[in-house]
Coordinates of C-alpha atoms in Angstrom, one line a residue:
Chain K
M1 CA 14.0 209.1 -94.0
N2 CA 14.4 207.7 -90.2
P3 CA 17.0 206.5 -88.2
A4 CA 15.3 202.9 -88.6
A5 CA 15.4 202.9 -92.3
R6 CA 19.7 204.5 -92.5
E7 CA 20.1 201.7 -90.6
T8 CA 19.1 199.5 -92.8
A9 CA 19.4 201.2 -95.9
A10 CA 23.8 200.7 -95.0
R11 CA 23.5 197.8 -94.3
A12 CA 25.1 195.8 -97.2
T13 CA 23.0 194.7 -99.6
P14 CA 23.1 190.0 -99.9
S15 CA 22.0 188.6 -102.7
R16 CA 20.0 185.1 -101.0
F17 CA 16.9 185.4 -99.3
D18 CA 14.3 184.0 -99.0
A19 CA 12.1 186.7 -101.4
I20 CA 12.6 188.4 -103.9
I21 CA 9.7 191.0 -104.5
V22 CA 8.6 192.8 -107.8
G23 CA 7.7 196.0 -108.3
G24 CA 6.9 198.3 -105.2
G25 CA 3.7 199.0 -105.3
P26 CA 1.3 198.2 -102.9
A27 CA 0.9 194.5 -104.0
G28 CA 4.2 193.7 -103.5
L29 CA 5.2 196.5 -100.2
A30 CA 2.6 194.9 -98.5
A31 CA 3.6 191.3 -99.4
A32 CA 7.4 193.2 -97.9
I33 CA 5.8 193.9 -95.1
T34 CA 4.1 190.9 -94.0
I35 CA 7.4 188.9 -95.0
A36 CA 9.9 191.1 -93.7
E37 CA 7.8 191.4 -90.1
A38 CA 7.8 188.0 -89.7
G39 CA 12.1 188.3 -89.4
L40 CA 12.7 186.9 -93.1
K41 CA 15.2 188.2 -95.1
V42 CA 13.1 190.5 -98.3
A43 CA 13.9 192.9 -101.0
V44 CA 11.5 194.5 -103.7
I45 CA 13.5 195.8 -106.9
E46 CA 11.5 198.6 -108.0
R47 CA 12.5 200.3 -111.3
G48 CA 11.8 203.4 -110.8
D49 CA 13.6 206.0 -108.7
W50 CA 11.5 205.5 -106.0
P51 CA 8.7 203.3 -105.0
G52 CA 5.4 205.2 -106.9
S53 CA 6.8 207.4 -109.6
K54 CA 5.7 205.3 -112.0
N55 CA 1.8 204.1 -111.2
V56 CA -0.4 206.3 -111.5
M57 CA -4.3 206.2 -108.9
G58 CA -7.7 205.6 -110.3
G59 CA -9.6 204.7 -107.4
L60 CA -9.4 205.2 -103.3
I61 CA -7.2 204.1 -100.9
Y62 CA -9.7 201.8 -98.5
S63 CA -9.3 201.8 -94.2
H64 CA -10.0 198.5 -93.5
P65 CA -6.9 196.3 -95.7
T66 CA -5.0 199.1 -95.4
S67 CA -5.1 199.3 -91.9
Q68 CA -4.4 195.1 -92.0
I69 CA -1.1 195.9 -93.1
V70 CA -0.1 199.3 -91.4
P71 CA -2.0 199.6 -88.5
D72 CA -3.7 203.6 -88.3
F73 CA -2.1 204.3 -90.9
W74 CA -4.5 207.1 -91.9
K75 CA -2.9 208.8 -88.5
E76 CA 0.8 209.1 -91.0
A77 CA 0.3 208.6 -94.7
P78 CA -0.2 211.3 -96.8
L79 CA -3.7 211.0 -98.3
E80 CA -5.0 213.5 -99.6
R81 CA -9.2 213.6 -98.3
H82 CA -11.3 211.1 -96.8
V83 CA -13.6 210.5 -98.7
V84 CA -17.5 211.2 -97.6
R85 CA -19.8 211.4 -100.9
R86 CA -19.9 209.1 -104.1
D87 CA -22.0 210.6 -106.7
M88 CA -22.4 209.2 -110.1
W89 CA -23.3 210.5 -112.9
M90 CA -25.0 209.5 -116.1
T91 CA -24.6 212.4 -119.1
T92 CA -25.6 213.5 -122.3
A93 CA -23.0 217.0 -124.0
D94 CA -25.6 219.4 -122.0
S95 CA -27.0 217.1 -119.7
T96 CA -27.0 215.4 -116.0
L97 CA -28.6 213.0 -114.5
K98 CA -27.2 212.0 -110.4
A99 CA -27.2 210.0 -108.2
S100 CA -25.5 210.4 -105.1
Y101 CA -24.6 209.3 -101.4
E102 CA -23.2 210.8 -98.9
T103 CA -23.1 209.6 -94.9
T104 CA -21.7 211.5 -91.9
D105 CA -20.2 207.6 -90.8
F106 CA -17.5 208.4 -93.4
A107 CA -16.4 211.0 -92.0
L108 CA -15.3 209.5 -88.8
E109 CA -12.2 207.6 -87.8
P110 CA -10.9 205.5 -88.7
Y111 CA -12.5 206.7 -92.4
N112 CA -13.7 204.5 -95.1
S113 CA -11.7 205.8 -97.7
F114 CA -9.0 208.8 -98.7
T115 CA -8.2 210.1 -102.2
V116 CA -3.9 209.5 -102.3
F117 CA -0.8 210.0 -105.0
R118 CA 0.7 207.2 -105.8
S119 CA 4.0 208.9 -106.1
R120 CA 3.0 209.6 -102.2
F121 CA 1.7 206.9 -100.4
D122 CA 3.7 204.2 -102.0
K123 CA 7.0 205.8 -101.1
W124 CA 5.5 206.0 -98.1
L125 CA 4.1 202.4 -97.4
A126 CA 8.2 201.9 -98.8
E127 CA 9.3 203.0 -96.2
Q128 CA 7.3 201.5 -93.4
A129 CA 8.6 198.6 -94.9
R130 CA 12.8 199.3 -94.6
A131 CA 12.2 200.5 -91.3
R132 CA 10.9 196.7 -91.4
G133 CA 14.2 195.4 -92.3
A134 CA 12.9 194.9 -95.6
Y135 CA 15.5 196.6 -98.8
I136 CA 13.5 198.4 -101.4
I137 CA 16.7 198.2 -104.5
N138 CA 15.2 201.6 -106.3
E139 CA 15.8 202.1 -109.9
T140 CA 16.9 198.9 -111.0
L141 CA 14.5 196.9 -113.7
V142 CA 15.0 193.3 -113.0
E143 CA 14.8 191.4 -117.1
D144 CA 14.5 187.7 -116.4
L145 CA 13.3 185.2 -114.0
L146 CA 16.4 182.5 -112.5
L147 CA 14.7 178.5 -113.9
E148 CA 16.7 175.6 -112.3
S149 CA 14.8 172.7 -113.5
G150 CA 11.6 174.3 -114.1
K151 CA 11.5 176.4 -110.8
V152 CA 12.0 179.9 -110.1
I153 CA 15.5 180.8 -107.7
G154 CA 16.0 184.2 -108.5
V155 CA 16.1 187.0 -110.8
R156 CA 18.3 188.9 -113.0
T157 CA 17.8 192.8 -113.0
G158 CA 19.6 194.9 -115.5
R159 CA 21.9 196.2 -113.9
P160 CA 26.3 194.2 -113.7
G161 CA 26.4 191.4 -112.1
G162 CA 23.1 192.0 -110.7
D163 CA 21.8 187.7 -110.2
L164 CA 20.1 188.1 -106.5
E165 CA 18.6 185.0 -105.2
G166 CA 15.6 183.8 -103.3
N167 CA 13.9 180.5 -102.3
V168 CA 10.9 182.0 -103.6
V169 CA 9.8 185.0 -106.1
I170 CA 7.1 187.7 -105.9
L171 CA 5.3 188.8 -109.3
A172 CA 4.0 192.2 -108.7
E173 CA 5.0 193.2 -111.8
G174 CA 1.8 196.0 -112.4
V175 CA -0.8 195.2 -115.0
N176 CA 2.0 194.1 -117.6
R177 CA 3.3 191.4 -116.9
F178 CA 6.3 190.9 -118.9
L179 CA 7.6 187.9 -116.2
T180 CA 5.0 186.4 -115.7
E181 CA 3.9 186.2 -119.0
K182 CA 7.6 184.4 -119.3
A183 CA 7.1 182.6 -116.6
G184 CA 4.6 181.2 -118.8
L185 CA 1.9 181.7 -115.9
G186 CA -0.1 184.2 -118.1
A187 CA -1.0 185.4 -121.8
K188 CA -0.8 189.0 -122.5
I189 CA -4.1 190.8 -121.5
R190 CA -6.5 191.2 -124.3
P191 CA -8.0 194.6 -125.6
A192 CA -11.9 193.7 -124.6
T193 CA -10.7 193.3 -121.4
V194 CA -8.1 196.0 -120.4
A195 CA -8.4 199.9 -120.2
L196 CA -6.6 202.8 -120.5
A197 CA -6.8 205.4 -118.8
V198 CA -5.6 209.2 -119.2
K199 CA -5.7 211.6 -116.3
E200 CA -4.5 214.8 -115.1
V201 CA -4.4 216.4 -112.1
L202 CA -5.5 219.9 -111.3
S203 CA -4.1 222.8 -109.1
L204 CA -7.4 224.1 -107.0
P205 CA -7.5 226.5 -103.8
K206 CA -8.6 224.2 -100.9
D207 CA -11.4 226.6 -100.5
R208 CA -12.7 226.7 -103.6
I209 CA -12.6 223.2 -103.7
E210 CA -14.0 222.5 -100.8
D211 CA -16.9 225.7 -102.7
R212 CA -17.3 223.5 -105.4
F213 CA -17.9 220.4 -105.0
N214 CA -20.6 221.5 -101.1
L215 CA -17.5 220.1 -98.7
E216 CA -16.8 220.4 -95.2
D217 CA -12.4 221.3 -94.8
G218 CA -10.4 217.4 -95.3
T219 CA -13.7 215.7 -96.7
G220 CA -13.9 214.9 -99.9
A221 CA -15.5 213.2 -102.6
A222 CA -15.3 210.7 -105.3
L223 CA -17.6 211.0 -109.4
E224 CA -18.3 208.4 -111.1
I225 CA -19.3 209.5 -114.1
V226 CA -20.5 207.9 -117.5
G227 CA -22.0 208.8 -120.7
D228 CA -21.5 211.2 -123.5
V229 CA -17.8 211.6 -121.9
T230 CA -16.2 208.9 -122.8
G231 CA -17.3 209.8 -126.4
G232 CA -19.9 206.4 -126.0
L233 CA -17.0 203.8 -125.4
P234 CA -17.4 200.9 -123.2
G235 CA -15.7 203.3 -119.8
T236 CA -16.0 205.9 -117.2
G237 CA -14.3 208.9 -116.7
F238 CA -13.5 209.4 -112.5
I239 CA -13.3 213.0 -110.9
Y240 CA -11.1 213.0 -107.5
T241 CA -10.5 216.5 -104.7
N242 CA -7.3 216.4 -103.1
R243 CA -6.1 218.5 -100.4
D244 CA -5.7 221.9 -103.3
T245 CA -5.6 219.5 -106.3
I246 CA -7.9 217.7 -108.2
S247 CA -7.8 214.5 -110.0
I248 CA -9.9 214.3 -113.5
G249 CA -9.8 211.1 -116.1
V250 CA -11.5 208.8 -118.5
G251 CA -11.0 205.8 -118.6
V252 CA -11.9 202.7 -122.0
I253 CA -11.9 200.0 -123.1
L254 CA -9.3 199.3 -125.2
K255 CA -10.6 197.4 -127.7
G256 CA -13.5 199.7 -128.2
L257 CA -11.1 202.9 -129.1
V258 CA -9.1 200.9 -130.7
D259 CA -12.1 200.5 -132.8
K260 CA -13.2 203.5 -133.6
V261 CA -9.9 204.7 -133.5
G262 CA -10.1 207.5 -131.9
E263 CA -7.5 210.1 -129.8
S264 CA -6.8 208.5 -126.2
Y265 CA -5.2 211.8 -125.3
E266 CA -8.5 213.6 -127.9
L267 CA -11.2 211.2 -124.7
L268 CA -10.4 213.4 -121.6
E269 CA -10.3 216.8 -123.8
R270 CA -13.6 216.1 -124.6
F271 CA -14.6 215.0 -121.0
K272 CA -13.2 218.2 -119.8
R273 CA -15.8 220.6 -121.5
Q274 CA -19.6 218.7 -120.5
P275 CA -20.1 222.0 -119.3
Q276 CA -21.4 220.6 -115.7
V277 CA -18.1 218.7 -115.8
K278 CA -16.4 222.6 -116.6
R279 CA -17.9 224.4 -113.6
L280 CA -16.1 221.9 -111.8
I281 CA -12.7 222.7 -112.8
D282 CA -13.5 225.8 -114.8
G283 CA -10.0 228.5 -113.4
A284 CA -8.2 225.8 -112.5
K285 CA -3.7 224.6 -113.4
P286 CA -2.6 221.7 -115.1
R287 CA 0.1 220.1 -112.3
E288 CA 0.1 216.3 -114.1
Y289 CA -1.2 213.5 -116.6
A290 CA -0.1 210.9 -116.6
A291 CA -1.7 207.6 -118.9
H292 CA -1.9 203.5 -116.7
L293 CA -3.7 200.0 -118.0
I294 CA -6.0 198.7 -115.6
P295 CA -6.6 194.8 -115.9
E296 CA -10.6 194.8 -116.4
G297 CA -10.4 191.3 -117.3
G298 CA -11.5 189.9 -114.2
Y299 CA -11.7 186.1 -112.5
R300 CA -11.3 184.8 -117.2
D301 CA -8.3 186.9 -116.9
M302 CA -5.8 185.7 -114.4
P303 CA -3.3 184.1 -114.9
Q304 CA -1.9 181.4 -112.3
L305 CA -1.6 182.3 -109.2
Y306 CA 1.5 180.2 -108.0
G307 CA 4.2 178.2 -109.9
D308 CA 7.5 176.7 -108.4
G309 CA 8.9 179.0 -106.6
V310 CA 7.0 182.1 -107.9
L311 CA 4.0 183.5 -106.8
V312 CA 2.1 186.1 -108.7
A313 CA -0.3 189.4 -106.8
G314 CA -1.8 192.4 -107.7
D315 CA -2.7 194.0 -111.7
A316 CA 0.2 191.2 -112.3
A317 CA -2.9 188.8 -111.9
G318 CA -5.4 191.0 -113.2
M319 CA -7.1 191.4 -109.1
V320 CA -9.2 193.9 -109.9
N321 CA -12.2 194.6 -109.9
A322 CA -13.8 197.3 -112.6
V323 CA -18.1 197.5 -111.4
F324 CA -16.4 198.8 -108.6
T325 CA -12.8 200.7 -109.2
E326 CA -11.6 198.4 -106.1
G327 CA -7.4 197.9 -106.9
A328 CA -5.3 198.1 -104.6
N329 CA -7.1 197.2 -101.7
L330 CA -7.3 193.1 -103.8
A331 CA -3.4 194.5 -104.2
L332 CA -2.8 194.9 -100.6
L333 CA -4.8 191.4 -99.7
S334 CA -3.5 189.2 -102.0
G335 CA 0.1 191.5 -100.7
R336 CA -0.1 189.8 -97.7
A337 CA -1.2 187.0 -98.3
A338 CA 1.2 186.3 -100.5
G339 CA 3.4 187.0 -97.7
E340 CA 2.3 185.0 -95.7
T341 CA 2.3 181.7 -97.8
V342 CA 6.0 182.1 -98.4
I343 CA 6.5 182.6 -94.6
R344 CA 4.7 178.8 -93.9
A345 CA 6.5 177.4 -97.2
G346 CA 9.5 178.6 -94.8
K347 CA 8.4 176.5 -92.0
T348 CA 8.9 173.3 -94.2
G349 CA 11.7 173.9 -97.0
N350 CA 9.3 173.9 -99.4
F351 CA 8.6 176.2 -102.1
S352 CA 7.8 173.6 -105.2
A353 CA 4.2 175.1 -107.1
H354 CA 2.4 172.5 -104.3
T355 CA 3.0 173.9 -101.5
L356 CA 2.7 177.2 -102.7
S357 CA -0.6 175.9 -103.9
W358 CA -1.8 178.0 -100.5
Y359 CA -1.8 181.4 -101.9
G360 CA -4.8 180.3 -104.4
E361 CA -6.3 178.8 -101.3
R362 CA -6.2 181.2 -99.4
L363 CA -7.1 183.9 -102.0
E364 CA -9.9 181.9 -102.9
K365 CA -11.8 181.4 -99.0
S366 CA -10.8 185.8 -99.2
L367 CA -13.2 188.4 -101.0
V368 CA -10.2 188.8 -103.4
I369 CA -11.7 185.9 -105.4
K370 CA -15.6 186.1 -104.8
D371 CA -16.1 189.4 -105.3
L372 CA -13.4 188.8 -108.2
K373 CA -15.3 185.9 -108.7
Q374 CA -18.8 187.5 -109.2
F375 CA -17.2 190.1 -111.2
E376 CA -16.5 187.9 -113.6
D377 CA -19.1 188.7 -116.6
A378 CA -18.9 192.1 -116.2
A379 CA -16.1 193.4 -118.5
P380 CA -17.3 190.9 -121.4
F381 CA -20.7 192.6 -120.7
L382 CA -19.7 195.8 -120.5
S383 CA -17.2 195.2 -124.0
S384 CA -20.5 193.5 -125.8
H385 CA -23.3 196.6 -124.8
A386 CA -21.9 199.4 -125.9
H387 CA -25.1 200.7 -127.0
M388 CA -25.8 201.4 -123.3
F389 CA -22.7 204.1 -122.4
N390 CA -25.4 206.0 -124.4
L391 CA -28.4 205.0 -125.5
Y392 CA -29.9 204.9 -122.2
P393 CA -28.3 208.1 -120.9
E394 CA -29.9 209.9 -123.5
V395 CA -33.6 208.6 -123.7
A396 CA -33.0 209.6 -119.7
S397 CA -31.4 212.5 -120.2
A398 CA -34.6 212.8 -123.0
A399 CA -37.1 212.1 -120.4
M400 CA -36.6 214.3 -118.3
K401 CA -35.9 217.7 -120.1
E402 CA -39.8 216.2 -121.3
L403 CA -40.8 216.6 -117.8
L404 CA -39.4 219.2 -116.4
T405 CA -40.2 221.4 -119.0
V406 CA -43.7 222.9 -118.6
D407 CA -45.2 224.3 -121.5
S408 CA -48.9 223.5 -122.8
L409 CA -49.0 219.9 -122.4
S410 CA -50.7 218.4 -120.3
K411 CA -48.4 216.2 -117.8
A412 CA -50.7 212.8 -119.7
D413 CA -49.7 213.7 -123.1
K414 CA -45.5 213.9 -121.7
T415 CA -46.2 210.9 -120.4
R416 CA -47.5 209.4 -123.8
L417 CA -45.0 211.1 -125.6
I418 CA -41.8 209.8 -123.0
M419 CA -43.0 206.4 -123.7
R420 CA -42.8 207.0 -128.0
L421 CA -39.9 207.7 -127.3
F422 CA -38.2 205.5 -125.1
R423 CA -40.4 201.8 -127.3
S424 CA -38.7 203.4 -129.6
Q425 CA -35.3 203.6 -129.2
V426 CA -35.4 200.7 -126.8
P427 CA -36.7 197.9 -128.1
T428 CA -38.6 196.2 -125.4
R429 CA -36.9 193.0 -126.2
R430 CA -34.0 194.7 -126.4
L431 CA -34.3 196.6 -123.1
V432 CA -35.1 193.0 -121.3
R433 CA -32.4 191.3 -122.7
D434 CA -29.6 194.4 -121.3
A435 CA -31.5 193.8 -118.7
Y436 CA -30.9 189.9 -118.3
D437 CA -27.5 190.5 -119.3
A438 CA -26.9 193.2 -117.0
W439 CA -28.8 191.2 -113.4
R440 CA -26.4 188.0 -115.1
A441 CA -22.6 190.1 -115.5
I442 CA -23.0 191.5 -112.1
L443 CA -25.5 190.0 -109.3
Chain M
M1 CA -41.4 210.1 -134.8
S2 CA -45.0 209.5 -136.4
E3 CA -47.3 212.6 -136.4
N4 CA -50.5 211.0 -136.8
N5 CA -51.2 210.7 -133.4
K6 CA -55.0 210.6 -131.6
E7 CA -53.8 210.9 -128.2
T8 CA -52.4 214.5 -129.0
P9 CA -54.0 217.2 -130.7
V10 CA -52.8 218.8 -133.4
N11 CA -51.6 222.1 -132.5
E12 CA -49.2 220.2 -130.1
R13 CA -47.6 217.6 -132.6
R14 CA -44.5 217.4 -132.0
S15 CA -41.1 214.6 -130.8
V16 CA -39.3 214.4 -128.4
E17 CA -36.2 213.7 -129.7
R18 CA -33.5 211.4 -129.3
E19 CA -30.4 214.3 -128.6
R20 CA -27.7 214.1 -131.3
V21 CA -24.7 212.2 -130.4
K22 CA -22.6 214.8 -131.4
P23 CA -19.2 213.5 -133.6
W24 CA -15.8 213.7 -132.1
P25 CA -14.3 216.9 -131.5
A26 CA -12.6 218.4 -135.1
P27 CA -9.5 219.9 -133.0
K28 CA -6.5 218.2 -132.9
L29 CA -5.1 218.7 -129.1
N30 CA -1.2 219.6 -128.9
I31 CA -0.2 216.9 -127.0
T32 CA 4.0 219.0 -126.3
A33 CA 2.3 221.2 -123.4
R34 CA 0.5 218.2 -121.6
L35 CA 3.7 216.6 -121.4
G36 CA 5.3 219.5 -120.4
L37 CA 3.8 219.1 -117.2
V38 CA 5.6 215.0 -116.4
K39 CA 9.2 215.1 -115.1
F40 CA 10.6 212.5 -117.9
I41 CA 14.7 211.1 -118.1
P42 CA 15.6 209.3 -121.1
D43 CA 17.1 206.8 -121.3
E44 CA 20.1 207.7 -124.4
K45 CA 18.4 203.8 -126.0
S46 CA 14.5 203.3 -127.2
H47 CA 12.7 200.4 -125.5
L48 CA 9.9 200.9 -127.9
S49 CA 10.7 199.8 -131.7
V50 CA 8.4 199.3 -134.4
I51 CA 8.5 195.0 -135.9
D52 CA 8.3 195.8 -138.9
P53 CA 8.1 198.4 -140.9
Y54 CA 5.8 197.3 -144.1
V55 CA 3.1 196.0 -142.1
C56 CA 3.4 199.7 -140.9
R57 CA 2.8 201.4 -144.8
T58 CA 1.1 198.6 -146.3
R59 CA -1.6 197.1 -144.3
C60 CA -2.2 199.9 -141.8
P61 CA -4.1 202.8 -143.6
Q62 CA -5.8 204.2 -140.0
K63 CA -1.9 204.5 -138.9
F64 CA -3.4 202.6 -134.6
C65 CA -0.2 204.1 -132.6
T66 CA -0.6 207.3 -133.4
H67 CA -4.2 207.7 -132.6
T68 CA -4.6 204.9 -128.9
C69 CA -0.9 206.9 -127.1
P70 CA -2.3 209.1 -124.9
A71 CA 1.6 210.7 -125.6
Q72 CA 2.0 210.8 -129.2
V73 CA 5.0 209.3 -128.6
Y74 CA 4.2 207.2 -132.8
R75 CA 3.8 209.4 -136.1
W76 CA 3.7 208.6 -139.7
E77 CA 6.4 210.5 -141.2
D78 CA 5.2 210.5 -145.0
E79 CA 8.9 211.4 -146.5
E80 CA 9.7 208.4 -145.6
K81 CA 7.0 206.1 -145.0
L82 CA 6.9 205.1 -141.8
I83 CA 6.8 205.3 -137.5
S84 CA 8.9 207.5 -136.0
I85 CA 9.1 206.9 -132.7
A86 CA 9.7 209.5 -129.5
F87 CA 11.1 207.4 -127.3
E88 CA 11.2 210.2 -124.4
G89 CA 8.4 211.2 -124.0
C90 CA 6.7 208.4 -123.4
L91 CA 4.1 207.3 -120.0
E92 CA 5.0 203.4 -120.2
C93 CA 1.2 202.5 -120.1
G94 CA 1.7 199.4 -122.9
T95 CA -1.4 199.9 -124.6
C96 CA 1.2 199.9 -128.2
R97 CA 1.9 196.5 -126.5
S98 CA -2.2 194.7 -124.8
G99 CA -4.0 196.3 -128.7
G100 CA -2.9 200.2 -128.8
C101 CA -1.7 198.2 -131.9
P102 CA -3.6 195.8 -133.2
W103 CA -0.9 193.7 -136.1
E104 CA 1.5 194.0 -132.5
N105 CA 3.2 195.2 -135.0
I106 CA 5.5 197.2 -131.6
E107 CA 7.7 195.9 -129.4
M108 CA 7.9 197.7 -125.6
S109 CA 9.9 196.7 -123.3
Y110 CA 10.5 199.2 -119.6
P111 CA 13.0 201.7 -120.1
R112 CA 16.1 200.7 -117.9
G113 CA 15.9 201.0 -114.0
G114 CA 15.7 204.5 -113.4
F115 CA 15.1 205.8 -116.8
G116 CA 11.9 206.9 -118.1
V117 CA 8.7 208.3 -116.9
Q118 CA 8.4 210.2 -113.0
Y119 CA 5.5 210.4 -111.4
R120 CA 5.7 213.4 -108.9
L121 CA 2.3 213.2 -108.1
G122 CA 0.8 209.6 -110.2

């Protein structure tokens, strides 16, 4: 803790704030930093021992949105590697078809994206908020909202005498949106649009990681893997390189798992056994196991973003772009917009839903809502087209294998065999339908 | 695939087979070793509960929660005919309240502040 932070921590916590933020993740902390920088009194209430201790990363931290919260953050934040390569794998039980993009531009400052551990990154972000004057109140669960004639006026915490009052309460409580539900702003997320991700962090020496993934010192790769690795369930596997560990995980739409009566913890084992995956992690020792939900419902599953005295941001607001596996960036941007809304409303002294609706307008104009709207059909599409996760990788693999196996067949005969296989497995009507639905869902 | 195909010479007739989808793996993983990697600060009181054990007994032959929970918190006790809950090892993901129990028969809240899972990496 730096001297400024210690000084802030030593100050007695007041019981009335300009804003009370529930949850110390990217959304809540971005809001806290924005509000504290304007000189307003803000508290972040975190149920874990420190912000980040309940959080799990299944994606990347991007430079551009993060720099808007803390300029030049990459010079001091606890980051693992800057990502220069993104791989897409299509797998069967024993084969892989790969697409890869890499550029040296991503190796230049201020970089494009980073792998991180959220328990460390969020803790650091909270220190930035504290240094700017925000109160970080750890080990405290918000149990309920305080209401006065329908208006949110504060929070009730699990501590004795732990009521805190504020002009605005920002709900940045994460995917399990208990308070957002209680406030009547949104329903519980649905099994068809929520993904369960299970993840392991595996230790492997730094130079072995760089050899195996063909990386230069300090650079990283992010791999997105579809097909057999999810056992044919709609979902993806991921592998991220950290400094001297590898994050490996698999996320599947919960409904698919329930319908198949699948074992979530077995999914990861299955993933790790795939031969090409196995080679990457061979000999790596498990360090930590984690599980988390990801709200993939997008725009359609979003709650009401504002009410009298209350705003919703980040995962609680369903701000995840499942197609591009982005979430933390949208959380940061929505948190900042929520913070700016509090500052703006503070000038008028009016915190009604009408005044706070500026938050919604601001997000509508930003990429947050634009992206969520563009991909609003993606999650329902993936749920209703589960066959694509097995069918296409298998057909593609069989075709590649036939084409590349040299035997007594001519290439023309091989092409005919492949076309016949393709037609028997993928009727033209289905192909046209899938292509059309995919185009509609994603573009 | 049909064998009477005129384009391919007789001695070369064969089919490209779509690879078989392998069944779900048989060995059941012991979750204990994996959960041993995670730090927990368990509370005395459970933050998880089954709302109506009768539903588990009579309507849920699959015992969905015993499969979907990534921490194997829920276990079917055949003698007592009820679901036992090892809440101390809960990862607080929320699967059980979001469809992991399709009967919506599990009540989940978060543990008190300062208790529960504590990720060191995350």
